[in-house]
Tab-separated table of C-alpha atoms (C1' of nucleotides) in Angstrom:
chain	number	residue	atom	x	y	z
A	1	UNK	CA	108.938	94.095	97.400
A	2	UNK	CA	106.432	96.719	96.813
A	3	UNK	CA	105.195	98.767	93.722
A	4	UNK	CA	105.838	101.635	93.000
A	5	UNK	CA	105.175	104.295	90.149
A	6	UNK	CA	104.963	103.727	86.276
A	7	UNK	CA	107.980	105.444	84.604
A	8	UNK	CA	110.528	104.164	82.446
A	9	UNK	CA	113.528	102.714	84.513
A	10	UNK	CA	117.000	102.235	83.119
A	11	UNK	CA	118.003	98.510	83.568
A	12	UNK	CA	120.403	97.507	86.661
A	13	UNK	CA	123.514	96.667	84.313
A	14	UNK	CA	124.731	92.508	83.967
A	15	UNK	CA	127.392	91.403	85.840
A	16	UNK	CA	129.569	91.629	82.942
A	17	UNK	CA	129.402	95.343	82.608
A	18	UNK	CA	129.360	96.092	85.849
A	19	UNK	CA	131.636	98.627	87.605
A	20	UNK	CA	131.693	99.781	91.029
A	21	UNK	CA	130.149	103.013	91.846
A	22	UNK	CA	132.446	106.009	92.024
A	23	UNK	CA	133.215	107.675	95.235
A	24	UNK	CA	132.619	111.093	94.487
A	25	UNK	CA	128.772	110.017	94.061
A	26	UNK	CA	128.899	107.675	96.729
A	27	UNK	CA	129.190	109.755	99.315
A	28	UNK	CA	125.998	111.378	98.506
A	29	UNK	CA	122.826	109.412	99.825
A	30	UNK	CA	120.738	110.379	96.917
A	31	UNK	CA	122.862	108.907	94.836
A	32	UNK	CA	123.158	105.775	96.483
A	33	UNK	CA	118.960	105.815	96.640
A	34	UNK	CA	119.307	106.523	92.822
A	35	UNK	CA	121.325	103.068	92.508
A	36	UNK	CA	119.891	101.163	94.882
A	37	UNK	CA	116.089	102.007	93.521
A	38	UNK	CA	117.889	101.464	89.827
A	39	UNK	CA	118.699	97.567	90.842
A	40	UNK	CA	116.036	96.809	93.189
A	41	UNK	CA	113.304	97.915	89.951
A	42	UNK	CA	115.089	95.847	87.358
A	43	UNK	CA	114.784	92.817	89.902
A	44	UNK	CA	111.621	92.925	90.826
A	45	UNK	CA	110.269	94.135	87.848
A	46	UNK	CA	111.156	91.137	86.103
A	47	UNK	CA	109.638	88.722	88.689
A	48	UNK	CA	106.499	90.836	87.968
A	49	UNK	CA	106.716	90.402	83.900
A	50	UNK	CA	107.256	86.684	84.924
A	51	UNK	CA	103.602	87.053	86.620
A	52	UNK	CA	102.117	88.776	83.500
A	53	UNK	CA	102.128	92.350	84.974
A	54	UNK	CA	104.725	94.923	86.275
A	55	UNK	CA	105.744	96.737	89.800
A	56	UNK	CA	103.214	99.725	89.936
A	57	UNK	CA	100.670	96.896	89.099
A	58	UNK	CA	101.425	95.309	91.788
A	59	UNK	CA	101.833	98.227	93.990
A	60	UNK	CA	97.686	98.938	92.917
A	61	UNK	CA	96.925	95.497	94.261
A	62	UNK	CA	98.952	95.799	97.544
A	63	UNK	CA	96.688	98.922	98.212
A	64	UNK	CA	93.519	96.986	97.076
A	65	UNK	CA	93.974	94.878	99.460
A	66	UNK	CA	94.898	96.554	102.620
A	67	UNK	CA	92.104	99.456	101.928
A	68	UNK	CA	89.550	97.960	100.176
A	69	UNK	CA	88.377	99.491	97.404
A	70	UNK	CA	88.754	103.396	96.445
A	71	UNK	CA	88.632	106.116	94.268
A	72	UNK	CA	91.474	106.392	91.564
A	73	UNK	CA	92.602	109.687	92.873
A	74	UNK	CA	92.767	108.083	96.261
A	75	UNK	CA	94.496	105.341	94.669
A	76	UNK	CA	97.401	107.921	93.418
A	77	UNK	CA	97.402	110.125	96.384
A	78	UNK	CA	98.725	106.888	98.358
A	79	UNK	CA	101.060	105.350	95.979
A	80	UNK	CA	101.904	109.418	94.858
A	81	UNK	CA	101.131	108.826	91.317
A	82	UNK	CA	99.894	111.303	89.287
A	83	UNK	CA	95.782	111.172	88.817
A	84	UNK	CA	96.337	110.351	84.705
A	85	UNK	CA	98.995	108.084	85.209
A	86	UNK	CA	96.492	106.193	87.206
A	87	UNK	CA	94.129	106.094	84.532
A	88	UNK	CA	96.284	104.091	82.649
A	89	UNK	CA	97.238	101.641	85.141
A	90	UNK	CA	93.569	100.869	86.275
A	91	UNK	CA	92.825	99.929	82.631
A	92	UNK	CA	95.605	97.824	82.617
A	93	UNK	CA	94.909	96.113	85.406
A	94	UNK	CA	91.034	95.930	84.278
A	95	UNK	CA	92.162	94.502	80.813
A	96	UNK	CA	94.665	91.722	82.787
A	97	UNK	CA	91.102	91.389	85.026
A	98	UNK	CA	93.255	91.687	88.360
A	99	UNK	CA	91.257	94.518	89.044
A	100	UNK	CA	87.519	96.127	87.774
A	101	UNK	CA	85.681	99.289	88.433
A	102	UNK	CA	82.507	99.896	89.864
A	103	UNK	CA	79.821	102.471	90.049
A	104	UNK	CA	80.164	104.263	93.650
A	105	UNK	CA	76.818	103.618	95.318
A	106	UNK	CA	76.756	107.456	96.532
A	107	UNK	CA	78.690	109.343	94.297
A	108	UNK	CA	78.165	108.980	90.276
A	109	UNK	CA	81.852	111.025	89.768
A	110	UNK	CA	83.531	108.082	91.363
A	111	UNK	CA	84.586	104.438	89.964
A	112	UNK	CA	85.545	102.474	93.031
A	113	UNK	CA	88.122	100.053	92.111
A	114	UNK	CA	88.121	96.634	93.417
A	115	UNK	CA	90.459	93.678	93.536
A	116	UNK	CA	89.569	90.618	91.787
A	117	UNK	CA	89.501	86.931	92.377
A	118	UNK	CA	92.428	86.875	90.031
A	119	UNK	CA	93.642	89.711	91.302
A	120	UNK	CA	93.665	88.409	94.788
A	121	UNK	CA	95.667	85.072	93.441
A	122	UNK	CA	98.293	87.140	91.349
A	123	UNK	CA	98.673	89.297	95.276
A	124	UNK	CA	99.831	86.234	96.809
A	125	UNK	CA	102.082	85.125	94.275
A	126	UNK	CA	103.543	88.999	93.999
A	127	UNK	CA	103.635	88.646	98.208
A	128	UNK	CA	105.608	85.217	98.119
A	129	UNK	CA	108.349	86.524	95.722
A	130	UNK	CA	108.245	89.789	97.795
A	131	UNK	CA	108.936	88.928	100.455
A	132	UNK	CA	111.544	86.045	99.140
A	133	UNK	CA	113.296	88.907	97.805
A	134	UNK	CA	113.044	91.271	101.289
A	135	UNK	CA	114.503	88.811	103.079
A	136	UNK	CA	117.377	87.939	100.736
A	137	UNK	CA	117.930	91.404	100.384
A	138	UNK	CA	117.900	92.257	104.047
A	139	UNK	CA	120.038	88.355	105.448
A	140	UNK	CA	123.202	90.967	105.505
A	141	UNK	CA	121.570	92.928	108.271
A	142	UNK	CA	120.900	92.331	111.893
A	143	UNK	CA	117.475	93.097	113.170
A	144	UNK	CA	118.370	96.526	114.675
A	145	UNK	CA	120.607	97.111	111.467
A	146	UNK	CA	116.753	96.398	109.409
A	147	UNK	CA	115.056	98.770	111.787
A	148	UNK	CA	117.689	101.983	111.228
A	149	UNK	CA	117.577	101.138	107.809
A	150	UNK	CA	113.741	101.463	107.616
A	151	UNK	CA	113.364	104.169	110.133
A	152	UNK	CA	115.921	106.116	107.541
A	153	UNK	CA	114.188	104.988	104.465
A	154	UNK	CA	110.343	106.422	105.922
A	155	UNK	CA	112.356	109.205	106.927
A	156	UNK	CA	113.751	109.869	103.623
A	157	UNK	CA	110.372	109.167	102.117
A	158	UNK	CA	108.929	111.878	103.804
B	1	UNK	CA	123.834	115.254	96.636
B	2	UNK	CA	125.228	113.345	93.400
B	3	UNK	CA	123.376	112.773	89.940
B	4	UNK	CA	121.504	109.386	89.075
B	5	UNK	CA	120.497	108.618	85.411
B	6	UNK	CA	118.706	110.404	82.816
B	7	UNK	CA	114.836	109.376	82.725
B	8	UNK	CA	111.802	110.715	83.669
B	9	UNK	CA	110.965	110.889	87.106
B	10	UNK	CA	107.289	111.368	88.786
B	11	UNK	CA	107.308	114.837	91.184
B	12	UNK	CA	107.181	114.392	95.216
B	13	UNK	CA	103.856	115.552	95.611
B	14	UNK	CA	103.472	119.260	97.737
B	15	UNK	CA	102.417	118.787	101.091
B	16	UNK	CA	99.034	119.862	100.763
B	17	UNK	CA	98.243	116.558	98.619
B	18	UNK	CA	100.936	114.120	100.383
B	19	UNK	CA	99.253	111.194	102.357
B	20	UNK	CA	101.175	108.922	105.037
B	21	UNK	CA	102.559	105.733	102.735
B	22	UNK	CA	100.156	102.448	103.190
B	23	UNK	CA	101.316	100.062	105.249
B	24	UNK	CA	101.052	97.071	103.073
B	25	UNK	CA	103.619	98.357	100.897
B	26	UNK	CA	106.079	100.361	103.397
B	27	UNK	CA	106.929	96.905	104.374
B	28	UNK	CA	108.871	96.676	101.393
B	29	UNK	CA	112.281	97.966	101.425
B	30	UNK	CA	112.036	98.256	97.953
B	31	UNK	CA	108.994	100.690	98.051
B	32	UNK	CA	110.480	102.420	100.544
B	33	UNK	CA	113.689	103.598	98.417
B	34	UNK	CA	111.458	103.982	95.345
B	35	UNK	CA	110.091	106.705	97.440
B	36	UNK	CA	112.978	108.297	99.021
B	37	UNK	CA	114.278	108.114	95.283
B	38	UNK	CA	111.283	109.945	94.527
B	39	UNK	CA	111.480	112.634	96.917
B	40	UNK	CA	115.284	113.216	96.889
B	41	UNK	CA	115.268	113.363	93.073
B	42	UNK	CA	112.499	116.252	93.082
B	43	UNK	CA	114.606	118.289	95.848
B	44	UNK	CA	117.404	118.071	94.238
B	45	UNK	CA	116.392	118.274	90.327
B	46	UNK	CA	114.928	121.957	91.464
B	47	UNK	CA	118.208	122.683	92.866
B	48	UNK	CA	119.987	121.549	89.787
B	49	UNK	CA	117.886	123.623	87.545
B	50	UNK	CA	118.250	126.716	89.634
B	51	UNK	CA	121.892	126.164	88.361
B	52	UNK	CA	121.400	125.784	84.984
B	53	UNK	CA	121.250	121.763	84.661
B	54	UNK	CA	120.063	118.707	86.076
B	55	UNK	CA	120.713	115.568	88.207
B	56	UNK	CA	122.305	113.332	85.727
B	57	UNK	CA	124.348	116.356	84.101
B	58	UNK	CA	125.710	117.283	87.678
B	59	UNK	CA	126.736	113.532	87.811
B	60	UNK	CA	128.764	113.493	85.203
B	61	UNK	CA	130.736	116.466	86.558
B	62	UNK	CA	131.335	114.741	89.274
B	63	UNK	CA	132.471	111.827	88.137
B	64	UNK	CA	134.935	113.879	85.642
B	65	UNK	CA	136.149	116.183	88.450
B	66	UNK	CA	137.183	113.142	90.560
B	67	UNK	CA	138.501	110.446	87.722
B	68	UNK	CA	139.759	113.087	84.437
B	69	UNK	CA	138.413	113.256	81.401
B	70	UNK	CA	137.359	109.357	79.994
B	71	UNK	CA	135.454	107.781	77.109
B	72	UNK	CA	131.641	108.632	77.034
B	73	UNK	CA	131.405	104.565	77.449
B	74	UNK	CA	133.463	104.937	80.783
B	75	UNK	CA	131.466	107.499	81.873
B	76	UNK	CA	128.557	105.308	81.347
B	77	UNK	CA	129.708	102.191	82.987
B	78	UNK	CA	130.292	103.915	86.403
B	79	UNK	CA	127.103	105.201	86.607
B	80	UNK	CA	125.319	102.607	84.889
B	81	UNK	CA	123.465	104.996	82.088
B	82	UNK	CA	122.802	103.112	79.213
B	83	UNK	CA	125.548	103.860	76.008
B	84	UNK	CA	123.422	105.903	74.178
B	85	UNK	CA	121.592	108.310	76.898
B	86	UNK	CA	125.013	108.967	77.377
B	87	UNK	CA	125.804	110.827	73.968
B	88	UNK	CA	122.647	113.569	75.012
B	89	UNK	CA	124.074	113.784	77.840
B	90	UNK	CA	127.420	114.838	77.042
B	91	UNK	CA	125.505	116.565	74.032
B	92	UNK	CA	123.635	118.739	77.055
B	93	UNK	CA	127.059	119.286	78.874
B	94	UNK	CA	128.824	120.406	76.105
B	95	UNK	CA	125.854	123.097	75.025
B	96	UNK	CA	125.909	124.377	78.076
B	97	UNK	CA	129.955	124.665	77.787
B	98	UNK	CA	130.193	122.941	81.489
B	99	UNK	CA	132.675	120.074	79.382
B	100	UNK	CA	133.991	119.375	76.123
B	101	UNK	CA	134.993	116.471	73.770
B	102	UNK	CA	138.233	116.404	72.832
B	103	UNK	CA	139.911	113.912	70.676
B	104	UNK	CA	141.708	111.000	71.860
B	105	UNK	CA	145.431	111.247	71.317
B	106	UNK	CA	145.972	107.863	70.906
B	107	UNK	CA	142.685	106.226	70.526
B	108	UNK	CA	140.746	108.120	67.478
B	109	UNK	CA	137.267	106.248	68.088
B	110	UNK	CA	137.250	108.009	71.281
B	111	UNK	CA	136.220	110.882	72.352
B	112	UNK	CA	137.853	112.282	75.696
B	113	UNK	CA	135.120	113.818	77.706
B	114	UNK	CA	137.155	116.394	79.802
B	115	UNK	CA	135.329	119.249	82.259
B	116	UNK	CA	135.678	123.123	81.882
B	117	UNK	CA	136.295	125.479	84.002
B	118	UNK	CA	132.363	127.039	83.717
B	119	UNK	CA	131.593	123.251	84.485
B	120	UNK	CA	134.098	123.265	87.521
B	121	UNK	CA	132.120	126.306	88.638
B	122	UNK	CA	129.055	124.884	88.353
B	123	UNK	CA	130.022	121.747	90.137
B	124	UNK	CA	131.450	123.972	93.052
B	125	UNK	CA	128.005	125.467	93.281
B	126	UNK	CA	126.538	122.066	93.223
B	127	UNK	CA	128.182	120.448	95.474
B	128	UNK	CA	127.774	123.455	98.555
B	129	UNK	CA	124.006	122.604	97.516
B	130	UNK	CA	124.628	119.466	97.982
B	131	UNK	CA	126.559	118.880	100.842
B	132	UNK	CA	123.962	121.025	102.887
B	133	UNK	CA	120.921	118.448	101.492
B	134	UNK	CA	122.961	115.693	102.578
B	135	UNK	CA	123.619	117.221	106.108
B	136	UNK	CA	119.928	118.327	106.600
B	137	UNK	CA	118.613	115.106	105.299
B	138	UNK	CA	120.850	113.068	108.143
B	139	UNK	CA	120.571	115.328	110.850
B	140	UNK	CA	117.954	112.883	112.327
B	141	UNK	CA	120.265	110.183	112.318
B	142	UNK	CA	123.374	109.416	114.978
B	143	UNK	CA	127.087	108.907	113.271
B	144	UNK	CA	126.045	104.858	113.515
B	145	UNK	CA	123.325	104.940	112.111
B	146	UNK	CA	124.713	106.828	108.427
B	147	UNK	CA	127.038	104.315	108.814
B	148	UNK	CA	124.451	101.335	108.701
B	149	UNK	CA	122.658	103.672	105.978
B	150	UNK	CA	125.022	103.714	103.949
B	151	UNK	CA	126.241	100.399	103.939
B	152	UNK	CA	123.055	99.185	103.418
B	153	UNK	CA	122.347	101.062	100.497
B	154	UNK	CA	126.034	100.392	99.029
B	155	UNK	CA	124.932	96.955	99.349
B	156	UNK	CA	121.467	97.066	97.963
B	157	UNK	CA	123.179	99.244	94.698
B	158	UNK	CA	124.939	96.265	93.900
C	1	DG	C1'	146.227	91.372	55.921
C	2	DG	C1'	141.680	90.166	57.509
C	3	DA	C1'	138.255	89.193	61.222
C	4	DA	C1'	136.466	90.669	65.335
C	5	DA	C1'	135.928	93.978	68.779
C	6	DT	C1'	135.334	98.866	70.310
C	7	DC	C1'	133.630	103.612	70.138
C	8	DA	C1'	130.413	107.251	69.034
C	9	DT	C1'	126.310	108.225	66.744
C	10	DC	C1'	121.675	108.152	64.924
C	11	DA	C1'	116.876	106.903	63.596
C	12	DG	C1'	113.079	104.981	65.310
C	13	DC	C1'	110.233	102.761	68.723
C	14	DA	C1'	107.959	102.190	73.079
C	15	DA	C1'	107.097	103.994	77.655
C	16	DT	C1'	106.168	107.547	80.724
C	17	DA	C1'	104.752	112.103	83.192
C	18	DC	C1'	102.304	115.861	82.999
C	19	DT	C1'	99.525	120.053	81.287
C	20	DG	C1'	95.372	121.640	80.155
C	21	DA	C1'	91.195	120.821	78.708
C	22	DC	C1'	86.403	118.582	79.069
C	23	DA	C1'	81.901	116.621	80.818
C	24	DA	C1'	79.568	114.797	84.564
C	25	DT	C1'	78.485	115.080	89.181
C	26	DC	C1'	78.383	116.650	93.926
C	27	DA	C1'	78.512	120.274	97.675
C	28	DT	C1'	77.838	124.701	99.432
C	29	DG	C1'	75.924	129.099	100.354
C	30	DG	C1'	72.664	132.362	99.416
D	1	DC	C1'	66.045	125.952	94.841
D	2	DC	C1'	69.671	127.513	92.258
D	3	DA	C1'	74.189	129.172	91.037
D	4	DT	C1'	78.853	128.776	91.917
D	5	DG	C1'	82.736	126.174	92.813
D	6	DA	C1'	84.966	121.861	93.773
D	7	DT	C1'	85.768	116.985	92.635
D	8	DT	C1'	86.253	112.869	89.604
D	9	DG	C1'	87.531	110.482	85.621
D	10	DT	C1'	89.065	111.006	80.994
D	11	DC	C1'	91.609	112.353	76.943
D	12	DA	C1'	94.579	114.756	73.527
D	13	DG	C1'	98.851	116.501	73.036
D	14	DT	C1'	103.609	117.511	74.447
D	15	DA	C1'	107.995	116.520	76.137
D	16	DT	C1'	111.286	113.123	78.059
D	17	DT	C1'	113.356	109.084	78.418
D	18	DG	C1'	115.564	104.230	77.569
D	19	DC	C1'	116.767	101.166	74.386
D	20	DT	C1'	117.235	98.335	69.962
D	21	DG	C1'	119.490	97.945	65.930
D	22	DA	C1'	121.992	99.879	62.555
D	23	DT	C1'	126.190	102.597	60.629
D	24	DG	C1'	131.004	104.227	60.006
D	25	DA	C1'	135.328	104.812	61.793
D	26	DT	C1'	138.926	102.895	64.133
D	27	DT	C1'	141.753	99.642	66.783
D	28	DT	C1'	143.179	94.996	68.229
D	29	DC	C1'	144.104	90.441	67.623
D	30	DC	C1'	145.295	86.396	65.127
DNA sequence: GGAAATCATCAGCAATACTGACAATCATGG
DNA sequence: CCATGATTGTCAGTATTGCTGATGATTTCC
């Protein structure tokens, strides 16, 4: 699974305390978003810790490495994080060294930031559990089932 | 559209400043709800506040209008907020006289969280804004294809 | 009757998002 | 060439939020 932004998520409940959802909320898609994005964060998130970072981390190195490197506001215009949150996560990811910023060679205002060798290794570790996790998530759906689903989900996204 | 949990949530961006979501992490079903979380929650928190309240506060009225009055813990356990967010909440609810606690008859640790009538107003409101979000957000989308939605996203909730 | 569990609450801690400022730098038009 | 405005990164400060760990009151169970 992907990143996504830094904000304090309320843990997916244990088994033990678990109830199902109630219908009068059910029937509302947001709220089944709300639940669904509630789980899926506590589970990946802790796959993440188990790496030695967390999911809007990883989210920053997905991006790294698809784009190349970038500006920190272009950084949060494409993961829609706020410009100061991204502060923050760029020195995080500098102090873990998955990530470093350099001088632009054309523009002074601008630190491009660029993946790592470390960075790069943590990626592929983040991918394999990813996309472990994707397809678990996904084996109750056929392929058309997947595709509605994700057509919704981009809709949804806006 | 029905409440989540209590916590902090980054805005949707305006449209000016929205860019199309990168590829490398769209992939992710994961990142895709985080996003559609994202989105809905900022739609629909403005609505709530135009009424007076918010998200999680307009989830606990519904949960109260469908099952009666219960136990702050109840409450909690169906929609998986955390024991103690749960006593600002009701704190919140009860300032804005939308529900009250009421003593237990039988059961004196517990208070009976029951809904007023300002609160059954309020939720009446709420839910014509709601049920219009819900329709506009799946018009694009056949009568099969909610149907997948949703039981994909019943699924992923846990 | 006593131990353990349950409920609501609170203080305190750690994250997080965002506002509004700031300095440095670039771009643009006159 | 210069002045104005826009852009970038940063930071301080504010407001929220989730949760841990404790407390007191009660109930349940043995």
């Amino acid at each position: 699974m992907g990143a996504d932004f830094p904000f304090s998520m309320p843990r997916f409940p244990e088994d033990a305390e678990r109830e199902p959802l109630p219908e009068s909320l059910t029937r509302y898609t947001g709220f089944l978003i709300a639940k669904a994005h509630q789980r899926l964060w506590t589970l990946f998130n802790d796959e993440c810790k188990r790496l030695g970072f967390d999911v809007p981390c990883g989210g920053v190195l997905h991006l790294l490495d698809e784009c190349g490197s970038m500006s920190q506001q272009q950084l949060g215009r494409k993961l829609r994080i706020d410009r100061t949150s991204m502060v923050k996560l760029v020195d995080a990811l500098e102090e873990k060294k998955l990530a470093r910023r350099r001088d632009h060679p054309e523009d002074r205002r601008i630190y491009l930031v660029e993946i790592t060798a470390a960075g790069k290794k943590a990626l592929a570790e983040l991918q394999v559990v990813g996309d472990a996790m994707e397809k678990q998530l996904l084996s109750p759906f056929s392929e058309d089932e997947v595709k509605t689903i994700r057509r919704a989900l981009l809709t949804l996204a806006g």
